[in-house]
Every structure is written in structure tokens, then in C-alpha cells.
Amino acid sequence: AQKVTQAQTEISVVEKEDVTLDCVYETRDTTYYLFWYKQPPSGELVFLIRRNSFDEQNEISGRYSWNFQKSTSSFNFTITASQVVDSAVYFCALSEGNSGNTPLVFGKGTRLSVIA
Amino acid sequence: DSGVTQTPKHLITATGQRVTLRCSPRSGDLSVYWYQQSLDQGLQFLIQYYNGEERAKGNILERFSAQQFPDLHSELNLSSLELGDSALYFCASSAGQFSSYNEQFFGPGTRLTVL
């Protein structure tokens, strides 16, 4: 069965600190997709990144970076030099199969508070 | 703006009532998904439609039903509402099979409050 675990329920950091949000997943499929979504206080879910199981390259987008390690079934998300606008709940999600058009299984989310 | 629209934004109703939530997917997207977000259960998948046909079912109660119409918009019907059905209901859409991208883009959600 597929499962996503985000062990950190809440994290609080001071502005400009770096912060890493952990995500561990379980799946029996050899082909799958991993996602991160952001849910700001306004409530919408914003897509951040998609990674397929064959692509273990780390990715950097501005202050955001993602570290995918199949050996530990982890897909961690780091925000560098955090800002108040990064305050949100962040969800890691898993989609099994090779099309990615299957339902998402979400972790419970990590609430990040960035304090000025 | 994700391009996915949901109406209404807020809905307040009483126990035992029936409501319909509406979703219009992004232009060209064939797949529509419904998710429920509640404090105790988190974000849970309810049901998926692809080009008018049911594709996958998750933790959807028998009191809930959905459909996708020929114009690809979808409706989620919730009946015999209970207090525990109070939640944020999201619709998401994706391109569908054989597409080069498969991210699900989420609508703003409908917040349902059952009193």
C-alpha cells in the first residue's frame, strides 16, 4: 500500500534561516511520481514540483531545492534563506504508476512558520 | 490562478440536507479529481473521472456521488449531510493519459459547513 509520512507536524524558523521539510514514502510500484504542494493561509493548494521515480537528480528552483533519494525513500524539500511569505502548510504527495494520472496520496503536511 | 474553478466558495447547510459542488477543469484537461480536507483525516482522495467515466474511487461515502459531464465539468453531490462532513472540498484536474505533464492543478476549494 502506498503511504506518505511527513514526520514534522510544525516547524518554526526565524527569517533567513534555512529549513528542510522531510518526506518519506512507501510504495510497491517501481514507477511512481512524487510531488510537493504548498497551502498558504488563503487555503489554495499550489503545485511546486513533480519528480518521477527514474529521475534522482536534485533540483533547485530559486530558494527551493529538492533532494530525492530512492535508497531511503525520501523526497526532502529545503527552503534557503526563508521568508515570511514561505509560511504555509507544505504537503508531499505520491502518485503510483507510469502516467502520473492517478490519485494523489498526501502526507499529513508540515506547517512552516517563518518569523520576522 | 490554477485555471480550475469551483463553486460555491462557501456553503453552510444543516444536517440531513443535500448539496452539490461544482468544478470546471483547466481548459483541455480530461481528468478531474475530488479530494476532501478535514482536520482529522487530512487530504483524502474521493473519486476520479477521466473523460466522463469514473476512473478511480477512494474513501468516498455511499452518501456521496459524482459525475463528469460531456463538457468535462464535474459535480460532487453530498446527501444526508452530517456534522462530520464539514470540510474543504477540492477539485483538481490534470491532462490525462498520454500527456507530457501530469501535475494535478487544484481549484480554490469549497468550504462546507454543516450545522
PDB file of C-alpha atoms in Angstrom:
ATOM      1  CA  ALA A   1       0.000   0.000   0.000  1.00  0.00           C
ATOM      2  CA  GLN A   2       1.157   3.497  -0.672  1.00  0.00           C
ATOM      3  CA  LYS A   3       1.873   5.879   2.149  1.00  0.00           C
ATOM      4  CA  VAL A   4       3.491   9.258   2.656  1.00  0.00           C
ATOM      5  CA  THR A   5       4.892  10.311   6.010  1.00  0.00           C
ATOM      6  CA  GLN A   6       5.768  13.842   6.975  1.00  0.00           C
ATOM      7  CA  ALA A   7       7.057  13.417  10.480  1.00  0.00           C
ATOM      8  CA  GLN A   8       7.387  17.122  11.196  1.00  0.00           C
ATOM      9  CA  THR A   9       3.984  18.498  12.122  1.00  0.00           C
ATOM     10  CA  GLU A  10       5.105  22.063  12.721  1.00  0.00           C
ATOM     11  CA  ILE A  11       8.347  23.939  12.217  1.00  0.00           C
ATOM     12  CA  SER A  12       9.113  27.477  13.258  1.00  0.00           C
ATOM     13  CA  VAL A  13      12.158  29.346  11.986  1.00  0.00           C
ATOM     14  CA  VAL A  14      13.429  32.885  12.009  1.00  0.00           C
ATOM     15  CA  GLU A  15      13.540  34.703   8.702  1.00  0.00           C
ATOM     16  CA  LYS A  16      16.657  33.998   6.606  1.00  0.00           C
ATOM     17  CA  GLU A  17      17.236  30.614   8.211  1.00  0.00           C
ATOM     18  CA  ASP A  18      17.361  27.529   6.000  1.00  0.00           C
ATOM     19  CA  VAL A  19      14.754  24.862   6.669  1.00  0.00           C
ATOM     20  CA  THR A  20      14.303  21.299   5.424  1.00  0.00           C
ATOM     21  CA  LEU A  21      10.945  19.577   5.287  1.00  0.00           C
ATOM     22  CA  ASP A  22      11.138  15.794   5.376  1.00  0.00           C
ATOM     23  CA  CYS A  23       9.070  13.369   3.334  1.00  0.00           C
ATOM     24  CA  VAL A  24       9.284   9.583   3.403  1.00  0.00           C
ATOM     25  CA  TYR A  25       7.160   7.450   1.123  1.00  0.00           C
ATOM     26  CA  GLU A  26       6.185   3.804   0.738  1.00  0.00           C
ATOM     27  CA  THR A  27       5.129   2.151  -2.484  1.00  0.00           C
ATOM     28  CA  ARG A  28       5.370  -1.258  -4.134  1.00  0.00           C
ATOM     29  CA  ASP A  29       5.445   0.238  -7.616  1.00  0.00           C
ATOM     30  CA  THR A  30       8.761   0.726  -9.352  1.00  0.00           C
ATOM     31  CA  THR A  31       7.312   3.632 -11.305  1.00  0.00           C
ATOM     32  CA  TYR A  32       5.764   6.498  -9.444  1.00  0.00           C
ATOM     33  CA  TYR A  33       5.701  10.265  -9.118  1.00  0.00           C
ATOM     34  CA  LEU A  34       6.356  12.479  -6.127  1.00  0.00           C
ATOM     35  CA  PHE A  35       5.003  15.974  -5.647  1.00  0.00           C
ATOM     36  CA  TRP A  36       5.206  18.883  -3.268  1.00  0.00           C
ATOM     37  CA  TYR A  37       2.316  21.301  -2.803  1.00  0.00           C
ATOM     38  CA  LYS A  38       2.096  24.482  -0.755  1.00  0.00           C
ATOM     39  CA  GLN A  39      -1.059  25.579   1.042  1.00  0.00           C
ATOM     40  CA  PRO A  40      -0.773  29.204   2.179  1.00  0.00           C
ATOM     41  CA  PRO A  41      -3.157  30.688   4.748  1.00  0.00           C
ATOM     42  CA  SER A  42      -5.561  31.597   1.941  1.00  0.00           C
ATOM     43  CA  GLY A  43      -6.236  27.874   1.531  1.00  0.00           C
ATOM     44  CA  GLU A  44      -5.475  27.038  -2.083  1.00  0.00           C
ATOM     45  CA  LEU A  45      -3.097  24.207  -2.988  1.00  0.00           C
ATOM     46  CA  VAL A  46      -0.200  25.365  -5.117  1.00  0.00           C
ATOM     47  CA  PHE A  47       1.852  22.890  -7.131  1.00  0.00           C
ATOM     48  CA  LEU A  48       5.599  23.224  -6.521  1.00  0.00           C
ATOM     49  CA  ILE A  49       7.361  20.267  -8.104  1.00  0.00           C
ATOM     50  CA  ARG A  50       6.933  16.848  -9.693  1.00  0.00           C
ATOM     51  CA  ARG A  51       9.619  14.166  -9.766  1.00  0.00           C
ATOM     52  CA  ASN A  52       9.383  10.721 -11.336  1.00  0.00           C
ATOM     53  CA  SER A  53      10.975   7.642  -9.832  1.00  0.00           C
ATOM     54  CA  PHE A  54      13.602   7.367 -12.553  1.00  0.00           C
ATOM     55  CA  ASP A  55      14.979  10.824 -12.053  1.00  0.00           C
ATOM     56  CA  GLU A  56      17.064  11.073  -8.910  1.00  0.00           C
ATOM     57  CA  GLN A  57      18.709  14.333  -9.814  1.00  0.00           C
ATOM     58  CA  ASN A  58      18.304  17.015  -7.229  1.00  0.00           C
ATOM     59  CA  GLU A  59      16.509  20.101  -8.375  1.00  0.00           C
ATOM     60  CA  ILE A  60      16.921  23.724  -7.473  1.00  0.00           C
ATOM     61  CA  SER A  61      14.475  26.490  -8.237  1.00  0.00           C
ATOM     62  CA  GLY A  62      15.474  29.793  -6.733  1.00  0.00           C
ATOM     63  CA  ARG A  63      15.458  29.412  -2.961  1.00  0.00           C
ATOM     64  CA  TYR A  64      13.790  25.988  -3.216  1.00  0.00           C
ATOM     65  CA  SER A  65      15.630  22.708  -3.633  1.00  0.00           C
ATOM     66  CA  TRP A  66      14.581  19.087  -3.551  1.00  0.00           C
ATOM     67  CA  ASN A  67      16.618  16.026  -2.641  1.00  0.00           C
ATOM     68  CA  PHE A  68      15.225  12.730  -3.933  1.00  0.00           C
ATOM     69  CA  GLN A  69      16.855   9.550  -2.612  1.00  0.00           C
ATOM     70  CA  LYS A  70      15.332   6.248  -3.661  1.00  0.00           C
ATOM     71  CA  SER A  71      17.640   4.334  -1.331  1.00  0.00           C
ATOM     72  CA  THR A  72      15.950   5.896   1.676  1.00  0.00           C
ATOM     73  CA  SER A  73      12.548   6.504   0.009  1.00  0.00           C
ATOM     74  CA  SER A  74      12.804  10.170   0.789  1.00  0.00           C
ATOM     75  CA  PHE A  75      11.977  13.352  -1.088  1.00  0.00           C
ATOM     76  CA  ASN A  76      13.016  16.250   1.105  1.00  0.00           C
ATOM     77  CA  PHE A  77      12.388  19.911   0.435  1.00  0.00           C
ATOM     78  CA  THR A  78      14.732  22.700   1.512  1.00  0.00           C
ATOM     79  CA  ILE A  79      13.980  26.400   1.583  1.00  0.00           C
ATOM     80  CA  THR A  80      17.081  28.559   1.710  1.00  0.00           C
ATOM     81  CA  ALA A  81      17.003  31.976   3.358  1.00  0.00           C
ATOM     82  CA  SER A  82      13.377  31.582   4.380  1.00  0.00           C
ATOM     83  CA  GLN A  83      10.982  34.498   4.143  1.00  0.00           C
ATOM     84  CA  VAL A  84       7.735  35.310   5.915  1.00  0.00           C
ATOM     85  CA  VAL A  85       5.859  34.613   2.683  1.00  0.00           C
ATOM     86  CA  ASP A  86       7.046  30.996   2.896  1.00  0.00           C
ATOM     87  CA  SER A  87       4.762  30.486   5.893  1.00  0.00           C
ATOM     88  CA  ALA A  88       2.322  27.804   4.815  1.00  0.00           C
ATOM     89  CA  VAL A  89       1.477  24.143   5.125  1.00  0.00           C
ATOM     90  CA  TYR A  90       3.549  22.014   2.794  1.00  0.00           C
ATOM     91  CA  PHE A  91       2.326  18.669   1.538  1.00  0.00           C
ATOM     92  CA  CYS A  92       4.298  15.857  -0.006  1.00  0.00           C
ATOM     93  CA  ALA A  93       2.302  13.512  -2.234  1.00  0.00           C
ATOM     94  CA  LEU A  94       2.744  10.258  -4.153  1.00  0.00           C
ATOM     95  CA  SER A  95       1.120   9.035  -7.345  1.00  0.00           C
ATOM     96  CA  GLU A  96       1.710   5.429  -8.417  1.00  0.00           C
ATOM     97  CA  GLY A  97       2.007   4.193 -11.971  1.00  0.00           C
ATOM     98  CA  ASN A  98       3.770   5.462 -15.037  1.00  0.00           C
ATOM     99  CA  SER A  99       1.278   8.024 -16.198  1.00  0.00           C
ATOM    100  CA  GLY A 100       1.068  10.115 -13.092  1.00  0.00           C
ATOM    101  CA  ASN A 101      -2.641  10.440 -13.744  1.00  0.00           C
ATOM    102  CA  THR A 102      -3.611   8.528 -10.696  1.00  0.00           C
ATOM    103  CA  PRO A 103      -4.919   9.867  -7.416  1.00  0.00           C
ATOM    104  CA  LEU A 104      -2.524  11.538  -5.057  1.00  0.00           C
ATOM    105  CA  VAL A 105      -1.791  10.158  -1.634  1.00  0.00           C
ATOM    106  CA  PHE A 106      -0.840  13.031   0.620  1.00  0.00           C
ATOM    107  CA  GLY A 107       1.179  13.219   3.768  1.00  0.00           C
ATOM    108  CA  LYS A 108      -0.340  14.983   6.762  1.00  0.00           C
ATOM    109  CA  GLY A 109       1.557  18.159   5.926  1.00  0.00           C
ATOM    110  CA  THR A 110       4.147  20.269   7.711  1.00  0.00           C
ATOM    111  CA  ARG A 111       3.119  23.697   8.940  1.00  0.00           C
ATOM    112  CA  LEU A 112       6.010  26.112   8.479  1.00  0.00           C
ATOM    113  CA  SER A 113       6.013  29.412  10.317  1.00  0.00           C
ATOM    114  CA  VAL A 114       8.661  31.933   9.369  1.00  0.00           C
ATOM    115  CA  ILE A 115       9.037  34.662  11.958  1.00  0.00           C
ATOM    116  CA  ALA A 116      10.333  38.089  11.028  1.00  0.00           C
TER     117      ALA A 116
ATOM    118  CA  ASP B   1      -4.705  31.142 -10.574  1.00  0.00           C
ATOM    119  CA  SER B   2      -4.607  27.423 -11.411  1.00  0.00           C
ATOM    120  CA  GLY B   3      -7.323  27.646 -14.048  1.00  0.00           C
ATOM    121  CA  VAL B   4      -9.560  25.256 -12.121  1.00  0.00           C
ATOM    122  CA  THR B   5     -12.757  26.874 -10.883  1.00  0.00           C
ATOM    123  CA  GLN B   6     -15.009  25.694  -8.097  1.00  0.00           C
ATOM    124  CA  THR B   7     -18.358  26.981  -6.962  1.00  0.00           C
ATOM    125  CA  PRO B   8     -19.571  27.887  -4.474  1.00  0.00           C
ATOM    126  CA  LYS B   9     -16.665  29.065  -2.383  1.00  0.00           C
ATOM    127  CA  HIS B  10     -18.553  28.650   0.871  1.00  0.00           C
ATOM    128  CA  LEU B  11     -21.599  26.591   1.720  1.00  0.00           C
ATOM    129  CA  ILE B  12     -23.436  26.468   5.021  1.00  0.00           C
ATOM    130  CA  THR B  13     -26.213  23.980   5.443  1.00  0.00           C
ATOM    131  CA  ALA B  14     -27.963  21.826   8.006  1.00  0.00           C
ATOM    132  CA  THR B  15     -27.672  18.165   8.856  1.00  0.00           C
ATOM    133  CA  GLY B  16     -29.715  15.917   6.625  1.00  0.00           C
ATOM    134  CA  GLN B  17     -29.563  18.253   3.661  1.00  0.00           C
ATOM    135  CA  ARG B  18     -28.112  17.665   0.202  1.00  0.00           C
ATOM    136  CA  VAL B  19     -25.652  19.916  -1.627  1.00  0.00           C
ATOM    137  CA  THR B  20     -23.908  19.977  -4.991  1.00  0.00           C
ATOM    138  CA  LEU B  21     -20.392  21.220  -5.514  1.00  0.00           C
ATOM    139  CA  ARG B  22     -19.306  22.195  -8.997  1.00  0.00           C
ATOM    140  CA  CYS B  23     -15.904  22.094 -10.672  1.00  0.00           C
ATOM    141  CA  SER B  24     -14.655  23.265 -14.065  1.00  0.00           C
ATOM    142  CA  PRO B  25     -11.265  21.830 -15.009  1.00  0.00           C
ATOM    143  CA  ARG B  26      -8.448  23.628 -16.778  1.00  0.00           C
ATOM    144  CA  SER B  27      -9.018  24.002 -20.485  1.00  0.00           C
ATOM    145  CA  GLY B  28      -8.045  20.756 -22.201  1.00  0.00           C
ATOM    146  CA  ASP B  29      -7.719  18.681 -19.034  1.00  0.00           C
ATOM    147  CA  LEU B  30      -9.619  15.406 -19.191  1.00  0.00           C
ATOM    148  CA  SER B  31      -9.128  14.131 -15.660  1.00  0.00           C
ATOM    149  CA  VAL B  32     -10.966  15.511 -12.664  1.00  0.00           C
ATOM    150  CA  TYR B  33     -10.303  14.507  -9.075  1.00  0.00           C
ATOM    151  CA  TRP B  34     -12.177  15.292  -5.880  1.00  0.00           C
ATOM    152  CA  TYR B  35     -10.420  15.499  -2.523  1.00  0.00           C
ATOM    153  CA  GLN B  36     -11.663  16.214   0.982  1.00  0.00           C
ATOM    154  CA  GLN B  37      -9.538  18.073   3.515  1.00  0.00           C
ATOM    155  CA  SER B  38     -10.559  17.819   7.150  1.00  0.00           C
ATOM    156  CA  LEU B  39      -8.657  18.408  10.356  1.00  0.00           C
ATOM    157  CA  ASP B  40      -8.751  14.800  11.484  1.00  0.00           C
ATOM    158  CA  GLN B  41      -8.372  12.979   8.143  1.00  0.00           C
ATOM    159  CA  GLY B  42      -6.104  15.371   6.295  1.00  0.00           C
ATOM    160  CA  LEU B  43      -6.265  15.450   2.494  1.00  0.00           C
ATOM    161  CA  GLN B  44      -8.072  12.392   1.180  1.00  0.00           C
ATOM    162  CA  PHE B  45      -8.887  11.343  -2.332  1.00  0.00           C
ATOM    163  CA  LEU B  46     -12.568  10.769  -3.001  1.00  0.00           C
ATOM    164  CA  ILE B  47     -13.072   9.989  -6.693  1.00  0.00           C
ATOM    165  CA  GLN B  48     -11.578  10.499 -10.162  1.00  0.00           C
ATOM    166  CA  TYR B  49     -13.205  10.893 -13.546  1.00  0.00           C
ATOM    167  CA  TYR B  50     -11.500  10.716 -16.894  1.00  0.00           C
ATOM    168  CA  ASN B  51     -13.279  11.993 -19.967  1.00  0.00           C
ATOM    169  CA  GLY B  52     -16.698  11.353 -18.486  1.00  0.00           C
ATOM    170  CA  GLU B  53     -16.025   7.955 -16.956  1.00  0.00           C
ATOM    171  CA  GLU B  54     -15.255   7.016 -13.396  1.00  0.00           C
ATOM    172  CA  ARG B  55     -11.574   6.058 -13.204  1.00  0.00           C
ATOM    173  CA  ALA B  56     -10.798   5.532  -9.532  1.00  0.00           C
ATOM    174  CA  LYS B  57     -12.582   5.579  -6.211  1.00  0.00           C
ATOM    175  CA  GLY B  58     -11.110   6.398  -2.848  1.00  0.00           C
ATOM    176  CA  ASN B  59     -12.632   6.910   0.554  1.00  0.00           C
ATOM    177  CA  ILE B  60     -15.927   8.180  -0.746  1.00  0.00           C
ATOM    178  CA  LEU B  61     -19.000   7.567   1.357  1.00  0.00           C
ATOM    179  CA  GLU B  62     -22.079   5.989  -0.195  1.00  0.00           C
ATOM    180  CA  ARG B  63     -23.957   9.196   0.580  1.00  0.00           C
ATOM    181  CA  PHE B  64     -21.630  10.984  -1.834  1.00  0.00           C
ATOM    182  CA  SER B  65     -21.707  10.705  -5.597  1.00  0.00           C
ATOM    183  CA  ALA B  66     -20.123  12.485  -8.508  1.00  0.00           C
ATOM    184  CA  GLN B  67     -20.257  12.741 -12.257  1.00  0.00           C
ATOM    185  CA  GLN B  68     -18.393  14.341 -15.119  1.00  0.00           C
ATOM    186  CA  PHE B  69     -20.411  15.858 -17.903  1.00  0.00           C
ATOM    187  CA  PRO B  70     -19.695  15.959 -21.664  1.00  0.00           C
ATOM    188  CA  ASP B  71     -18.261  19.465 -21.321  1.00  0.00           C
ATOM    189  CA  LEU B  72     -15.893  17.937 -18.723  1.00  0.00           C
ATOM    190  CA  HIS B  73     -17.139  19.888 -15.745  1.00  0.00           C
ATOM    191  CA  SER B  74     -17.837  17.772 -12.702  1.00  0.00           C
ATOM    192  CA  GLU B  75     -20.246  17.832  -9.813  1.00  0.00           C
ATOM    193  CA  LEU B  76     -19.924  16.257  -6.391  1.00  0.00           C
ATOM    194  CA  ASN B  77     -23.217  15.536  -4.669  1.00  0.00           C
ATOM    195  CA  LEU B  78     -23.290  15.149  -0.905  1.00  0.00           C
ATOM    196  CA  SER B  79     -26.511  13.944   0.686  1.00  0.00           C
ATOM    197  CA  SER B  80     -27.865  13.227   4.174  1.00  0.00           C
ATOM    198  CA  LEU B  81     -25.190  15.541   5.460  1.00  0.00           C
ATOM    199  CA  GLU B  82     -23.685  15.011   8.886  1.00  0.00           C
ATOM    200  CA  LEU B  83     -21.642  17.307  11.077  1.00  0.00           C
ATOM    201  CA  GLY B  84     -18.543  15.291  10.200  1.00  0.00           C
ATOM    202  CA  ASP B  85     -18.906  16.153   6.528  1.00  0.00           C
ATOM    203  CA  SER B  86     -17.807  19.706   7.282  1.00  0.00           C
ATOM    204  CA  ALA B  87     -14.563  20.101   5.363  1.00  0.00           C
ATOM    205  CA  LEU B  88     -12.795  21.796   2.496  1.00  0.00           C
ATOM    206  CA  TYR B  89     -13.544  20.032  -0.766  1.00  0.00           C
ATOM    207  CA  PHE B  90     -11.023  20.404  -3.536  1.00  0.00           C
ATOM    208  CA  CYS B  91     -11.331  19.632  -7.184  1.00  0.00           C
ATOM    209  CA  ALA B  92      -8.193  19.073  -9.226  1.00  0.00           C
ATOM    210  CA  SER B  93      -7.605  18.471 -12.896  1.00  0.00           C
ATOM    211  CA  SER B  94      -4.815  17.029 -14.979  1.00  0.00           C
ATOM    212  CA  ALA B  95      -4.290  16.445 -18.641  1.00  0.00           C
ATOM    213  CA  GLY B  96      -4.942  12.716 -18.515  1.00  0.00           C
ATOM    214  CA  GLN B  97      -3.136   9.848 -20.123  1.00  0.00           C
ATOM    215  CA  PHE B  98      -0.538  10.195 -22.831  1.00  0.00           C
ATOM    216  CA  SER B  99       0.262  13.709 -21.853  1.00  0.00           C
ATOM    217  CA  SER B 100       3.689  15.104 -21.276  1.00  0.00           C
ATOM    218  CA  TYR B 101       2.674  16.597 -17.977  1.00  0.00           C
ATOM    219  CA  ASN B 102       0.608  15.125 -15.235  1.00  0.00           C
ATOM    220  CA  GLU B 103       0.576  17.571 -12.389  1.00  0.00           C
ATOM    221  CA  GLN B 104      -2.755  17.977 -10.735  1.00  0.00           C
ATOM    222  CA  PHE B 105      -3.820  21.590 -10.506  1.00  0.00           C
ATOM    223  CA  PHE B 106      -6.201  22.382  -7.710  1.00  0.00           C
ATOM    224  CA  GLY B 107      -9.161  24.699  -7.559  1.00  0.00           C
ATOM    225  CA  PRO B 108      -9.650  27.117  -4.661  1.00  0.00           C
ATOM    226  CA  GLY B 109     -11.899  24.674  -2.837  1.00  0.00           C
ATOM    227  CA  THR B 110     -15.416  24.773  -1.445  1.00  0.00           C
ATOM    228  CA  ARG B 111     -15.669  25.117   2.302  1.00  0.00           C
ATOM    229  CA  LEU B 112     -18.684  23.177   3.514  1.00  0.00           C
ATOM    230  CA  THR B 113     -20.044  23.798   6.972  1.00  0.00           C
ATOM    231  CA  VAL B 114     -22.791  21.529   8.255  1.00  0.00           C
ATOM    232  CA  LEU B 115     -24.649  22.887  11.285  1.00  0.00           C
TER     233      LEU B 115
END
